[in-house]
Amino acid sequence: GGGAGKRIELRHDSESLQARIYGNQTDTGFDNTSSTIAKGRTEAGAKARYSLNKKTALTTEAIFSEDAATKGNRRGIIVNLEHAVTSYLKAEMGVRYARESAIASQTVGSATLTPTENTSIRAKLGIQLPFYNKVGLYGEYEQAIEAADRRTVAFGADYQLAPQTRLYARHELISSLSGQFALNNSQQRNTTLAGVESQYMKDGHLFSEYRMRDSISGRDSEAAIGLRNGWQLTSGIRLNTNAERITTIGGATSNDATALGAGLEYTGSNRWKGNIRLEFRTSASSDSYLGTLGLAHKYNRSVTLLGRQIISYSQNK
């Protein structure tokens, strides 16, 4: 099959206001491995942050999501007030409204989701320990007014181990499988994330995470370690590499996989840039290959032309 995808976006950035408005639409035959948008979708939204003063800011986000085949849609809006109570204590208060049509905007899990309509109140408190500023803690709670069993609870911490290294952890309980704009009575998910992040060299990034998911389909847990590097070969030419290994620790199915990637990036010209990248991923179920070629040409001071070619090949086992 075949299909087209369209996207439009407007951004504004000033001292007191940061704003973004976007719209995406894809045909049901649009199946692009490198696209962030799935086929047969209409997605639109807006985000903004306005600084009232040095300590207080107002943020808002609005979304609209629709399935092209079923016309099921989801819409929602959230408004938050952020305030720095002290130099080490920050607080947020907000109100969210979300509505899902009788036909679901997307199918996630097997439970009955629709129709739903929620008005929820949320609060978040974050503290940088005044007596030991390397440690940061936060807690977040959101509760739907219409039903006591529709909520989000999250808490986490991070520790600055060294100037370039950070330890972090987060646990979240949410009454949904598809985000805070879709709270419902039928689904629940627990997610625990713990890891270390370190920039051990210029353009080098090491990460390790332990992830656990708990949903109605069963419990799976994965450990992942990965490495991404950038190597400056000559002026204007850089080699990018990445490696990742995922091992299933528990659960009914195995998601063990190994991924390797390498790419060259050219930035030596003031008028054009280019990159080429090859990736390989092998698992118990399939081997996948992905090749991308990208070019950017600066036509004049106001216009840049972008092009990209993608080849994707997957061999099922």
PDB file of C-alpha atoms in Angstrom:
ATOM      1  CA  GLY A   1       0.000   0.000   0.000  1.00  0.00           C
ATOM      2  CA  GLY A   2       0.889   3.644   0.012  1.00  0.00           C
ATOM      3  CA  GLY A   3      -0.103   6.894   1.647  1.00  0.00           C
ATOM      4  CA  ALA A   4       0.915  10.447   2.438  1.00  0.00           C
ATOM      5  CA  GLY A   5       1.641  12.280   5.666  1.00  0.00           C
ATOM      6  CA  LYS A   6       1.453  16.029   6.295  1.00  0.00           C
ATOM      7  CA  ARG A   7       2.768  18.143   9.167  1.00  0.00           C
ATOM      8  CA  ILE A   8       2.697  21.820  10.080  1.00  0.00           C
ATOM      9  CA  GLU A   9       4.260  23.479  13.117  1.00  0.00           C
ATOM     10  CA  LEU A  10       4.700  26.991  14.485  1.00  0.00           C
ATOM     11  CA  ARG A  11       7.059  27.869  17.350  1.00  0.00           C
ATOM     12  CA  HIS A  12       7.544  31.081  19.303  1.00  0.00           C
ATOM     13  CA  ASP A  13      10.306  31.717  21.829  1.00  0.00           C
ATOM     14  CA  SER A  14      10.779  34.952  23.747  1.00  0.00           C
ATOM     15  CA  GLU A  15      11.931  35.893  27.227  1.00  0.00           C
ATOM     16  CA  SER A  16       8.511  35.449  28.834  1.00  0.00           C
ATOM     17  CA  LEU A  17       6.621  33.203  26.377  1.00  0.00           C
ATOM     18  CA  GLN A  18       7.450  29.855  24.783  1.00  0.00           C
ATOM     19  CA  ALA A  19       4.704  28.431  22.553  1.00  0.00           C
ATOM     20  CA  ARG A  20       4.224  25.634  20.024  1.00  0.00           C
ATOM     21  CA  ILE A  21       1.273  24.809  17.756  1.00  0.00           C
ATOM     22  CA  TYR A  22       1.286  21.718  15.527  1.00  0.00           C
ATOM     23  CA  GLY A  23      -0.891  19.578  13.303  1.00  0.00           C
ATOM     24  CA  ASN A  24      -0.256  16.158  11.709  1.00  0.00           C
ATOM     25  CA  GLN A  25      -2.383  14.031   9.381  1.00  0.00           C
ATOM     26  CA  THR A  26      -1.600  10.668   7.765  1.00  0.00           C
ATOM     27  CA  ASP A  27      -3.503   8.397   5.369  1.00  0.00           C
ATOM     28  CA  THR A  28      -4.422   4.832   6.367  1.00  0.00           C
ATOM     29  CA  GLY A  29      -1.780   3.542   3.899  1.00  0.00           C
ATOM     30  CA  PHE A  30       1.022   5.673   5.351  1.00  0.00           C
ATOM     31  CA  ASP A  31       3.542   3.295   6.967  1.00  0.00           C
ATOM     32  CA  ASN A  32       6.863   5.058   7.527  1.00  0.00           C
ATOM     33  CA  THR A  33       9.413   3.466   9.859  1.00  0.00           C
ATOM     34  CA  SER A  34      11.174   6.760  10.583  1.00  0.00           C
ATOM     35  CA  SER A  35       8.026   8.805  11.204  1.00  0.00           C
ATOM     36  CA  THR A  36       6.921   9.676  14.727  1.00  0.00           C
ATOM     37  CA  ILE A  37       3.281   9.500  13.587  1.00  0.00           C
ATOM     38  CA  ALA A  38       1.352   6.281  13.032  1.00  0.00           C
ATOM     39  CA  LYS A  39      -0.721   5.633   9.912  1.00  0.00           C
ATOM     40  CA  GLY A  40      -4.317   6.792   9.702  1.00  0.00           C
ATOM     41  CA  ARG A  41      -4.050   9.485  12.387  1.00  0.00           C
ATOM     42  CA  THR A  42      -4.921  13.132  12.847  1.00  0.00           C
ATOM     43  CA  GLU A  43      -2.997  14.780  15.679  1.00  0.00           C
ATOM     44  CA  ALA A  44      -3.180  18.454  16.651  1.00  0.00           C
ATOM     45  CA  GLY A  45      -2.160  20.373  19.721  1.00  0.00           C
ATOM     46  CA  ALA A  46      -0.692  23.439  21.362  1.00  0.00           C
ATOM     47  CA  LYS A  47       1.687  24.016  24.263  1.00  0.00           C
ATOM     48  CA  ALA A  48       2.636  27.279  25.950  1.00  0.00           C
ATOM     49  CA  ARG A  49       4.567  28.540  28.961  1.00  0.00           C
ATOM     50  CA  TYR A  50       4.219  32.144  30.128  1.00  0.00           C
ATOM     51  CA  SER A  51       6.423  33.549  32.904  1.00  0.00           C
ATOM     52  CA  LEU A  52       4.392  35.854  35.138  1.00  0.00           C
ATOM     53  CA  ASN A  53       7.518  36.789  37.104  1.00  0.00           C
ATOM     54  CA  LYS A  54      10.828  35.218  38.140  1.00  0.00           C
ATOM     55  CA  LYS A  55       9.108  32.763  40.508  1.00  0.00           C
ATOM     56  CA  THR A  56       5.773  32.016  38.830  1.00  0.00           C
ATOM     57  CA  ALA A  57       4.802  30.641  35.428  1.00  0.00           C
ATOM     58  CA  LEU A  58       1.571  29.537  33.753  1.00  0.00           C
ATOM     59  CA  THR A  59       1.673  26.490  31.442  1.00  0.00           C
ATOM     60  CA  THR A  60      -0.998  24.933  29.267  1.00  0.00           C
ATOM     61  CA  GLU A  61      -1.368  22.105  26.761  1.00  0.00           C
ATOM     62  CA  ALA A  62      -4.268  21.138  24.478  1.00  0.00           C
ATOM     63  CA  ILE A  63      -4.521  17.974  22.349  1.00  0.00           C
ATOM     64  CA  PHE A  64      -6.767  16.432  19.694  1.00  0.00           C
ATOM     65  CA  SER A  65      -6.270  12.868  18.415  1.00  0.00           C
ATOM     66  CA  GLU A  66      -8.448  10.986  15.910  1.00  0.00           C
ATOM     67  CA  ASP A  67      -8.410   7.639  14.109  1.00  0.00           C
ATOM     68  CA  ALA A  68      -8.971   8.136  10.368  1.00  0.00           C
ATOM     69  CA  ALA A  69     -10.827   4.825   9.909  1.00  0.00           C
ATOM     70  CA  THR A  70     -13.186   4.821  12.922  1.00  0.00           C
ATOM     71  CA  LYS A  71     -13.349   8.597  13.578  1.00  0.00           C
ATOM     72  CA  GLY A  72     -12.900   7.849  17.279  1.00  0.00           C
ATOM     73  CA  ASN A  73     -11.270  10.852  18.937  1.00  0.00           C
ATOM     74  CA  ARG A  74      -9.730  12.141  22.141  1.00  0.00           C
ATOM     75  CA  ARG A  75      -9.476  15.776  23.179  1.00  0.00           C
ATOM     76  CA  GLY A  76      -8.147  17.435  26.281  1.00  0.00           C
ATOM     77  CA  ILE A  77      -6.610  20.502  27.877  1.00  0.00           C
ATOM     78  CA  ILE A  78      -4.538  21.115  31.001  1.00  0.00           C
ATOM     79  CA  VAL A  79      -3.622  24.369  32.755  1.00  0.00           C
ATOM     80  CA  ASN A  80      -0.838  24.461  35.381  1.00  0.00           C
ATOM     81  CA  LEU A  81       0.512  27.111  37.709  1.00  0.00           C
ATOM     82  CA  GLU A  82       4.184  26.679  38.646  1.00  0.00           C
ATOM     83  CA  HIS A  83       5.673  28.558  41.593  1.00  0.00           C
ATOM     84  CA  ALA A  84       9.120  28.564  43.214  1.00  0.00           C
ATOM     85  CA  VAL A  85       8.212  28.764  46.900  1.00  0.00           C
ATOM     86  CA  THR A  86      11.879  29.031  47.906  1.00  0.00           C
ATOM     87  CA  SER A  87      15.196  28.478  46.162  1.00  0.00           C
ATOM     88  CA  TYR A  88      14.936  24.743  46.939  1.00  0.00           C
ATOM     89  CA  LEU A  89      11.147  24.132  46.945  1.00  0.00           C
ATOM     90  CA  LYS A  90       8.931  24.203  43.820  1.00  0.00           C
ATOM     91  CA  ALA A  91       5.194  23.539  43.580  1.00  0.00           C
ATOM     92  CA  GLU A  92       2.675  22.984  40.764  1.00  0.00           C
ATOM     93  CA  MET A  93      -1.125  23.061  40.764  1.00  0.00           C
ATOM     94  CA  GLY A  94      -3.292  22.307  37.746  1.00  0.00           C
ATOM     95  CA  VAL A  95      -6.633  21.294  36.257  1.00  0.00           C
ATOM     96  CA  ARG A  96      -7.059  18.842  33.364  1.00  0.00           C
ATOM     97  CA  TYR A  97     -10.124  18.110  31.214  1.00  0.00           C
ATOM     98  CA  ALA A  98     -10.219  15.137  28.832  1.00  0.00           C
ATOM     99  CA  ARG A  99     -12.942  13.459  26.767  1.00  0.00           C
ATOM    100  CA  GLU A 100     -12.932  10.239  24.728  1.00  0.00           C
ATOM    101  CA  SER A 101     -15.661   9.526  22.171  1.00  0.00           C
ATOM    102  CA  ALA A 102     -17.824   6.383  22.244  1.00  0.00           C
ATOM    103  CA  ILE A 103     -15.428   4.907  19.676  1.00  0.00           C
ATOM    104  CA  ALA A 104     -11.893   4.811  21.097  1.00  0.00           C
ATOM    105  CA  SER A 105      -9.301   7.062  19.467  1.00  0.00           C
ATOM    106  CA  GLN A 106      -6.841   4.153  19.690  1.00  0.00           C
ATOM    107  CA  THR A 107      -7.037   0.556  20.912  1.00  0.00           C
ATOM    108  CA  VAL A 108      -4.807  -0.184  23.904  1.00  0.00           C
ATOM    109  CA  GLY A 109      -5.411  -3.448  25.754  1.00  0.00           C
ATOM    110  CA  SER A 110      -8.689  -5.354  25.818  1.00  0.00           C
ATOM    111  CA  ALA A 111     -10.612  -3.476  28.510  1.00  0.00           C
ATOM    112  CA  THR A 112     -13.615  -1.260  27.762  1.00  0.00           C
ATOM    113  CA  LEU A 113     -12.449   2.342  27.726  1.00  0.00           C
ATOM    114  CA  THR A 114     -15.143   4.499  26.186  1.00  0.00           C
ATOM    115  CA  PRO A 115     -16.841   6.823  26.376  1.00  0.00           C
ATOM    116  CA  THR A 116     -15.032   8.689  29.162  1.00  0.00           C
ATOM    117  CA  GLU A 117     -15.022  12.266  30.368  1.00  0.00           C
ATOM    118  CA  ASN A 118     -12.737  13.469  33.158  1.00  0.00           C
ATOM    119  CA  THR A 119     -12.022  16.664  35.012  1.00  0.00           C
ATOM    120  CA  SER A 120      -9.022  16.117  37.270  1.00  0.00           C
ATOM    121  CA  ILE A 121      -6.976  18.172  39.701  1.00  0.00           C
ATOM    122  CA  ARG A 122      -3.218  17.655  39.979  1.00  0.00           C
ATOM    123  CA  ALA A 123      -0.435  18.788  42.303  1.00  0.00           C
ATOM    124  CA  LYS A 124       3.327  18.310  42.225  1.00  0.00           C
ATOM    125  CA  LEU A 125       5.935  19.191  44.814  1.00  0.00           C
ATOM    126  CA  GLY A 126       9.682  19.106  44.198  1.00  0.00           C
ATOM    127  CA  ILE A 127      12.462  19.774  46.672  1.00  0.00           C
ATOM    128  CA  GLN A 128      16.222  20.119  46.358  1.00  0.00           C
ATOM    129  CA  LEU A 129      17.483  19.194  49.822  1.00  0.00           C
ATOM    130  CA  PRO A 130      18.800  22.435  51.376  1.00  0.00           C
ATOM    131  CA  PHE A 131      21.348  20.625  53.572  1.00  0.00           C
ATOM    132  CA  TYR A 132      22.518  18.356  50.715  1.00  0.00           C
ATOM    133  CA  ASN A 133      21.740  19.900  47.343  1.00  0.00           C
ATOM    134  CA  LYS A 134      22.939  16.885  45.357  1.00  0.00           C
ATOM    135  CA  VAL A 135      19.630  15.132  46.107  1.00  0.00           C
ATOM    136  CA  GLY A 136      16.303  16.078  44.532  1.00  0.00           C
ATOM    137  CA  LEU A 137      12.911  14.577  45.461  1.00  0.00           C
ATOM    138  CA  TYR A 138       9.460  15.032  43.982  1.00  0.00           C
ATOM    139  CA  GLY A 139       5.917  13.701  44.317  1.00  0.00           C
ATOM    140  CA  GLU A 140       2.947  14.063  41.978  1.00  0.00           C
ATOM    141  CA  TYR A 141      -0.764  13.294  42.431  1.00  0.00           C
ATOM    142  CA  GLU A 142      -3.705  13.681  40.060  1.00  0.00           C
ATOM    143  CA  GLN A 143      -7.306  12.768  40.883  1.00  0.00           C
ATOM    144  CA  ALA A 144     -10.394  12.748  38.661  1.00  0.00           C
ATOM    145  CA  ILE A 145     -13.408  14.490  40.206  1.00  0.00           C
ATOM    146  CA  GLU A 146     -15.952  12.117  38.623  1.00  0.00           C
ATOM    147  CA  ALA A 147     -14.508   8.827  39.948  1.00  0.00           C
ATOM    148  CA  ALA A 148     -12.261   8.042  42.915  1.00  0.00           C
ATOM    149  CA  ASP A 149     -10.501   5.182  41.103  1.00  0.00           C
ATOM    150  CA  ARG A 150      -9.176   7.361  38.245  1.00  0.00           C
ATOM    151  CA  ARG A 151      -5.867   8.783  39.378  1.00  0.00           C
ATOM    152  CA  THR A 152      -2.130   9.165  38.808  1.00  0.00           C
ATOM    153  CA  VAL A 153       0.416   8.829  41.604  1.00  0.00           C
ATOM    154  CA  ALA A 154       4.133   9.297  40.963  1.00  0.00           C
ATOM    155  CA  PHE A 155       7.248   9.925  43.015  1.00  0.00           C
ATOM    156  CA  GLY A 156      10.930  10.002  42.238  1.00  0.00           C
ATOM    157  CA  ALA A 157      14.422  11.129  43.141  1.00  0.00           C
ATOM    158  CA  ASP A 158      17.738  11.967  41.534  1.00  0.00           C
ATOM    159  CA  TYR A 159      21.244  12.186  42.925  1.00  0.00           C
ATOM    160  CA  GLN A 160      24.122  14.148  41.397  1.00  0.00           C
ATOM    161  CA  LEU A 161      26.887  11.586  41.857  1.00  0.00           C
ATOM    162  CA  ALA A 162      29.486  13.669  39.989  1.00  0.00           C
ATOM    163  CA  PRO A 163      29.447  16.793  37.790  1.00  0.00           C
ATOM    164  CA  GLN A 164      28.711  14.631  34.721  1.00  0.00           C
ATOM    165  CA  THR A 165      26.875  11.710  36.359  1.00  0.00           C
ATOM    166  CA  ARG A 166      23.338  11.471  37.715  1.00  0.00           C
ATOM    167  CA  LEU A 167      21.408   8.631  39.379  1.00  0.00           C
ATOM    168  CA  TYR A 168      17.615   8.708  39.059  1.00  0.00           C
ATOM    169  CA  ALA A 169      14.517   6.673  39.918  1.00  0.00           C
ATOM    170  CA  ARG A 170      10.760   7.070  39.359  1.00  0.00           C
ATOM    171  CA  HIS A 171       7.654   5.035  40.151  1.00  0.00           C
ATOM    172  CA  GLU A 172       4.252   5.778  38.652  1.00  0.00           C
ATOM    173  CA  LEU A 173       0.779   4.304  39.154  1.00  0.00           C
ATOM    174  CA  ILE A 174      -1.789   5.444  36.574  1.00  0.00           C
ATOM    175  CA  SER A 175      -5.375   4.404  35.779  1.00  0.00           C
ATOM    176  CA  SER A 176      -4.678   4.178  32.049  1.00  0.00           C
ATOM    177  CA  LEU A 177      -2.550   2.433  29.436  1.00  0.00           C
ATOM    178  CA  SER A 178      -2.255   5.458  27.149  1.00  0.00           C
ATOM    179  CA  GLY A 179      -1.446   8.502  29.259  1.00  0.00           C
ATOM    180  CA  GLN A 180      -2.955  11.055  31.598  1.00  0.00           C
ATOM    181  CA  PHE A 181      -5.466  12.311  29.034  1.00  0.00           C
ATOM    182  CA  ALA A 182      -7.124   8.859  29.067  1.00  0.00           C
ATOM    183  CA  LEU A 183      -7.863   8.036  32.733  1.00  0.00           C
ATOM    184  CA  ASN A 184     -10.518   5.299  33.034  1.00  0.00           C
ATOM    185  CA  ASN A 185     -11.969   2.703  35.415  1.00  0.00           C
ATOM    186  CA  SER A 186     -10.833  -0.391  33.470  1.00  0.00           C
ATOM    187  CA  GLN A 187      -7.047  -0.124  33.174  1.00  0.00           C
ATOM    188  CA  GLN A 188      -4.124   0.272  35.540  1.00  0.00           C
ATOM    189  CA  ARG A 189      -0.383   0.367  34.951  1.00  0.00           C
ATOM    190  CA  ASN A 190       2.581   0.439  37.323  1.00  0.00           C
ATOM    191  CA  THR A 191       5.924   1.587  35.961  1.00  0.00           C
ATOM    192  CA  THR A 192       9.241   1.661  37.820  1.00  0.00           C
ATOM    193  CA  LEU A 193      12.321   3.232  36.273  1.00  0.00           C
ATOM    194  CA  ALA A 194      15.810   3.400  37.773  1.00  0.00           C
ATOM    195  CA  GLY A 195      19.063   4.260  36.087  1.00  0.00           C
ATOM    196  CA  VAL A 196      22.329   6.119  35.832  1.00  0.00           C
ATOM    197  CA  GLU A 197      23.219   8.763  33.265  1.00  0.00           C
ATOM    198  CA  SER A 198      26.768   9.893  32.609  1.00  0.00           C
ATOM    199  CA  GLN A 199      28.511  12.043  30.014  1.00  0.00           C
ATOM    200  CA  TYR A 200      31.892  10.364  30.420  1.00  0.00           C
ATOM    201  CA  MET A 201      33.480  12.046  27.398  1.00  0.00           C
ATOM    202  CA  LYS A 202      32.653  14.806  24.957  1.00  0.00           C
ATOM    203  CA  ASP A 203      29.829  13.535  22.685  1.00  0.00           C
ATOM    204  CA  GLY A 204      29.722  10.294  24.695  1.00  0.00           C
ATOM    205  CA  HIS A 205      26.709   9.152  26.705  1.00  0.00           C
ATOM    206  CA  LEU A 206      26.348   6.047  28.873  1.00  0.00           C
ATOM    207  CA  PHE A 207      22.953   4.968  30.189  1.00  0.00           C
ATOM    208  CA  SER A 208      21.653   1.995  32.159  1.00  0.00           C
ATOM    209  CA  GLU A 209      18.046   1.453  33.164  1.00  0.00           C
ATOM    210  CA  TYR A 210      15.997  -1.159  34.953  1.00  0.00           C
ATOM    211  CA  ARG A 211      12.368  -1.042  33.809  1.00  0.00           C
ATOM    212  CA  MET A 212       9.327  -2.847  35.167  1.00  0.00           C
ATOM    213  CA  ARG A 213       5.838  -2.783  33.667  1.00  0.00           C
ATOM    214  CA  ASP A 214       2.690  -4.091  35.273  1.00  0.00           C
ATOM    215  CA  SER A 215      -0.549  -4.008  33.261  1.00  0.00           C
ATOM    216  CA  ILE A 216      -3.586  -6.184  32.619  1.00  0.00           C
ATOM    217  CA  SER A 217      -1.664  -8.273  30.079  1.00  0.00           C
ATOM    218  CA  GLY A 218       0.824  -9.545  32.680  1.00  0.00           C
ATOM    219  CA  ARG A 219       4.135  -8.552  34.190  1.00  0.00           C
ATOM    220  CA  ASP A 220       7.328  -8.079  32.225  1.00  0.00           C
ATOM    221  CA  SER A 221      10.625  -6.678  33.359  1.00  0.00           C
ATOM    222  CA  GLU A 222      13.611  -5.709  31.308  1.00  0.00           C
ATOM    223  CA  ALA A 223      17.136  -4.567  31.959  1.00  0.00           C
ATOM    224  CA  ALA A 224      18.792  -2.434  29.335  1.00  0.00           C
ATOM    225  CA  ILE A 225      22.238  -1.007  28.983  1.00  0.00           C
ATOM    226  CA  GLY A 226      23.319   1.126  26.068  1.00  0.00           C
ATOM    227  CA  LEU A 227      26.107   3.284  24.798  1.00  0.00           C
ATOM    228  CA  ARG A 228      26.029   6.170  22.323  1.00  0.00           C
ATOM    229  CA  ASN A 229      29.176   7.891  21.057  1.00  0.00           C
ATOM    230  CA  GLY A 230      30.170  10.645  18.690  1.00  0.00           C
ATOM    231  CA  TRP A 231      33.691  10.592  17.219  1.00  0.00           C
ATOM    232  CA  GLN A 232      35.067  13.698  15.484  1.00  0.00           C
ATOM    233  CA  LEU A 233      37.138  12.183  12.636  1.00  0.00           C
ATOM    234  CA  THR A 234      38.099  15.427  10.889  1.00  0.00           C
ATOM    235  CA  SER A 235      36.787  18.968  10.731  1.00  0.00           C
ATOM    236  CA  GLY A 236      33.160  18.688   9.582  1.00  0.00           C
ATOM    237  CA  ILE A 237      32.985  14.860   9.642  1.00  0.00           C
ATOM    238  CA  ARG A 238      31.754  12.924  12.671  1.00  0.00           C
ATOM    239  CA  LEU A 239      31.155   9.219  13.243  1.00  0.00           C
ATOM    240  CA  ASN A 240      28.164   8.310  15.435  1.00  0.00           C
ATOM    241  CA  THR A 241      27.859   4.845  16.982  1.00  0.00           C
ATOM    242  CA  ASN A 242      25.389   3.194  19.320  1.00  0.00           C
ATOM    243  CA  ALA A 243      24.922  -0.186  20.984  1.00  0.00           C
ATOM    244  CA  GLU A 244      22.105  -1.553  23.125  1.00  0.00           C
ATOM    245  CA  ARG A 245      21.298  -4.900  24.726  1.00  0.00           C
ATOM    246  CA  ILE A 246      17.877  -5.749  26.190  1.00  0.00           C
ATOM    247  CA  THR A 247      17.473  -8.870  28.342  1.00  0.00           C
ATOM    248  CA  THR A 248      14.165 -10.176  29.659  1.00  0.00           C
ATOM    249  CA  ILE A 249      14.443 -10.889  33.382  1.00  0.00           C
ATOM    250  CA  GLY A 250      10.878 -12.108  33.912  1.00  0.00           C
ATOM    251  CA  GLY A 251       7.562 -12.473  32.133  1.00  0.00           C
ATOM    252  CA  ALA A 252       5.679 -14.803  29.850  1.00  0.00           C
ATOM    253  CA  THR A 253       7.471 -13.776  26.644  1.00  0.00           C
ATOM    254  CA  SER A 254      11.100 -13.069  25.785  1.00  0.00           C
ATOM    255  CA  ASN A 255      12.043  -9.647  24.394  1.00  0.00           C
ATOM    256  CA  ASP A 256      15.808 -10.256  24.288  1.00  0.00           C
ATOM    257  CA  ALA A 257      17.412  -8.134  21.576  1.00  0.00           C
ATOM    258  CA  THR A 258      20.730  -6.626  20.493  1.00  0.00           C
ATOM    259  CA  ALA A 259      20.998  -3.454  18.402  1.00  0.00           C
ATOM    260  CA  LEU A 260      24.023  -1.879  16.704  1.00  0.00           C
ATOM    261  CA  GLY A 261      24.230   1.295  14.650  1.00  0.00           C
ATOM    262  CA  ALA A 262      26.758   3.533  12.908  1.00  0.00           C
ATOM    263  CA  GLY A 263      26.496   6.724  10.922  1.00  0.00           C
ATOM    264  CA  LEU A 264      28.528   9.481   9.268  1.00  0.00           C
ATOM    265  CA  GLU A 265      27.590  13.139   9.559  1.00  0.00           C
ATOM    266  CA  TYR A 266      28.955  15.957   7.380  1.00  0.00           C
ATOM    267  CA  THR A 267      28.673  19.562   8.596  1.00  0.00           C
ATOM    268  CA  GLY A 268      31.688  21.161   6.910  1.00  0.00           C
ATOM    269  CA  SER A 269      29.770  23.358   4.457  1.00  0.00           C
ATOM    270  CA  ASN A 270      27.831  26.529   5.223  1.00  0.00           C
ATOM    271  CA  ARG A 271      25.284  25.687   2.499  1.00  0.00           C
ATOM    272  CA  TRP A 272      24.568  21.992   2.963  1.00  0.00           C
ATOM    273  CA  LYS A 273      24.721  19.171   5.503  1.00  0.00           C
ATOM    274  CA  GLY A 274      24.354  15.430   5.089  1.00  0.00           C
ATOM    275  CA  ASN A 275      24.265  12.157   6.964  1.00  0.00           C
ATOM    276  CA  ILE A 276      24.089   8.435   6.275  1.00  0.00           C
ATOM    277  CA  ARG A 277      23.243   5.796   8.854  1.00  0.00           C
ATOM    278  CA  LEU A 278      22.935   1.993   9.054  1.00  0.00           C
ATOM    279  CA  GLU A 279      21.295   0.079  11.917  1.00  0.00           C
ATOM    280  CA  PHE A 280      20.933  -3.615  12.692  1.00  0.00           C
ATOM    281  CA  ARG A 281      18.736  -5.256  15.319  1.00  0.00           C
ATOM    282  CA  THR A 282      18.488  -8.967  16.054  1.00  0.00           C
ATOM    283  CA  SER A 283      16.066 -10.740  18.385  1.00  0.00           C
ATOM    284  CA  ALA A 284      14.515 -14.170  18.839  1.00  0.00           C
ATOM    285  CA  SER A 285      11.651 -13.257  16.497  1.00  0.00           C
ATOM    286  CA  SER A 286      13.294 -11.249  13.694  1.00  0.00           C
ATOM    287  CA  ASP A 287      16.342  -9.535  12.197  1.00  0.00           C
ATOM    288  CA  SER A 288      15.879  -5.915  11.093  1.00  0.00           C
ATOM    289  CA  TYR A 289      17.971  -3.566   8.967  1.00  0.00           C
ATOM    290  CA  LEU A 290      17.439   0.179   8.586  1.00  0.00           C
ATOM    291  CA  GLY A 291      19.294   2.564   6.287  1.00  0.00           C
ATOM    292  CA  THR A 292      18.778   6.329   6.133  1.00  0.00           C
ATOM    293  CA  LEU A 293      20.253   9.049   3.935  1.00  0.00           C
ATOM    294  CA  GLY A 294      19.585  12.707   4.722  1.00  0.00           C
ATOM    295  CA  LEU A 295      20.486  16.003   3.046  1.00  0.00           C
ATOM    296  CA  ALA A 296      19.852  19.639   3.980  1.00  0.00           C
ATOM    297  CA  HIS A 297      20.511  22.513   1.550  1.00  0.00           C
ATOM    298  CA  LYS A 298      20.329  26.163   2.592  1.00  0.00           C
ATOM    299  CA  TYR A 299      18.671  27.799  -0.411  1.00  0.00           C
ATOM    300  CA  ASN A 300      18.881  31.302   1.082  1.00  0.00           C
ATOM    301  CA  ARG A 301      18.836  32.986   4.499  1.00  0.00           C
ATOM    302  CA  SER A 302      15.155  32.113   5.029  1.00  0.00           C
ATOM    303  CA  VAL A 303      14.620  28.786   3.249  1.00  0.00           C
ATOM    304  CA  THR A 304      16.218  25.380   3.854  1.00  0.00           C
ATOM    305  CA  LEU A 305      15.328  22.328   1.753  1.00  0.00           C
ATOM    306  CA  LEU A 306      15.332  18.951   3.560  1.00  0.00           C
ATOM    307  CA  GLY A 307      15.282  15.460   2.082  1.00  0.00           C
ATOM    308  CA  ARG A 308      15.531  11.956   3.476  1.00  0.00           C
ATOM    309  CA  GLN A 309      15.495   8.440   2.023  1.00  0.00           C
ATOM    310  CA  ILE A 310      14.694   5.438   4.237  1.00  0.00           C
ATOM    311  CA  ILE A 311      15.080   1.732   3.467  1.00  0.00           C
ATOM    312  CA  SER A 312      13.735  -0.752   6.020  1.00  0.00           C
ATOM    313  CA  TYR A 313      14.038  -4.550   5.785  1.00  0.00           C
ATOM    314  CA  SER A 314      12.820  -7.110   8.321  1.00  0.00           C
ATOM    315  CA  GLN A 315      13.222 -10.886   8.202  1.00  0.00           C
ATOM    316  CA  ASN A 316      10.888 -12.796  10.518  1.00  0.00           C
ATOM    317  CA  LYS A 317      12.145 -16.004  12.094  1.00  0.00           C
TER     318      LYS A 317
END
